[in-house]
């Protein structure tokens, strides 16, 4: 488990944005936890400057992380290349 960054703001009831540390940036779809190691969501997108990126977190339920609170991450156990269903085009 490693520190990902600090929560910046919420967007709606289930999304929030964190400011990440570029050296500790986890992969997409990594599980994000609060300081009590309670899972709060997954990283869905990383955007912004390379030196100070931001990440969009989709929480499992109503957002319980407050602005300024540190969040932590555990790497996803299933890599994106090992998913069960392959990508299929909608035009068949």
mmCIF file of C-alpha atoms in Angstrom, residues 4 15-20 25-30 32 41-49 52-59:
data_model
loop_
_atom_site.group_PDB
_atom_site.id
_atom_site.type_symbol
_atom_site.label_atom_id
_atom_site.label_comp_id
_atom_site.label_asym_id
_atom_site.label_seq_id
_atom_site.Cartn_x
_atom_site.Cartn_y
_atom_site.Cartn_z
ATOM 1 C CA UNK A 4 -1.237 8.162 -3.990
ATOM 2 C CA UNK A 15 -16.473 10.757 -8.235
ATOM 3 C CA UNK A 16 -13.593 12.740 -6.813
ATOM 4 C CA UNK A 17 -10.283 14.095 -8.060
ATOM 5 C CA UNK A 18 -6.943 13.639 -6.343
ATOM 6 C CA UNK A 19 -3.623 15.380 -6.914
ATOM 7 C CA UNK A 20 -1.047 12.615 -7.296
ATOM 8 C CA UNK A 25 1.503 7.035 -9.425
ATOM 9 C CA UNK A 26 -0.324 3.670 -9.509
ATOM 10 C CA UNK A 27 -1.794 2.066 -12.613
ATOM 11 C CA UNK A 28 -5.302 2.472 -13.943
ATOM 12 C CA UNK A 29 -8.039 0.511 -12.176
ATOM 13 C CA UNK A 30 -5.980 0.274 -8.981
ATOM 14 C CA UNK A 32 -7.946 3.289 -3.698
ATOM 15 C CA UNK A 41 -13.018 3.250 -5.245
ATOM 16 C CA UNK A 42 -10.882 2.708 -8.339
ATOM 17 C CA UNK A 43 -8.675 4.976 -10.446
ATOM 18 C CA UNK A 44 -10.513 5.515 -13.725
ATOM 19 C CA UNK A 45 -8.442 8.217 -15.439
ATOM 20 C CA UNK A 46 -5.113 10.031 -15.038
ATOM 21 C CA UNK A 47 -4.743 13.478 -16.576
ATOM 22 C CA UNK A 48 -2.850 16.757 -16.319
ATOM 23 C CA UNK A 49 0.807 17.681 -16.184
ATOM 24 C CA UNK A 52 1.937 16.780 -11.001
ATOM 25 C CA UNK A 53 -0.833 14.566 -12.439
ATOM 26 C CA UNK A 54 -4.424 14.292 -11.279
ATOM 27 C CA UNK A 55 -6.522 11.148 -11.103
ATOM 28 C CA UNK A 56 -10.272 10.612 -11.315
ATOM 29 C CA UNK A 57 -11.591 8.131 -8.755
ATOM 30 C CA UNK A 58 -14.952 6.398 -9.125
ATOM 31 C CA UNK A 59 -16.096 5.460 -5.619
#
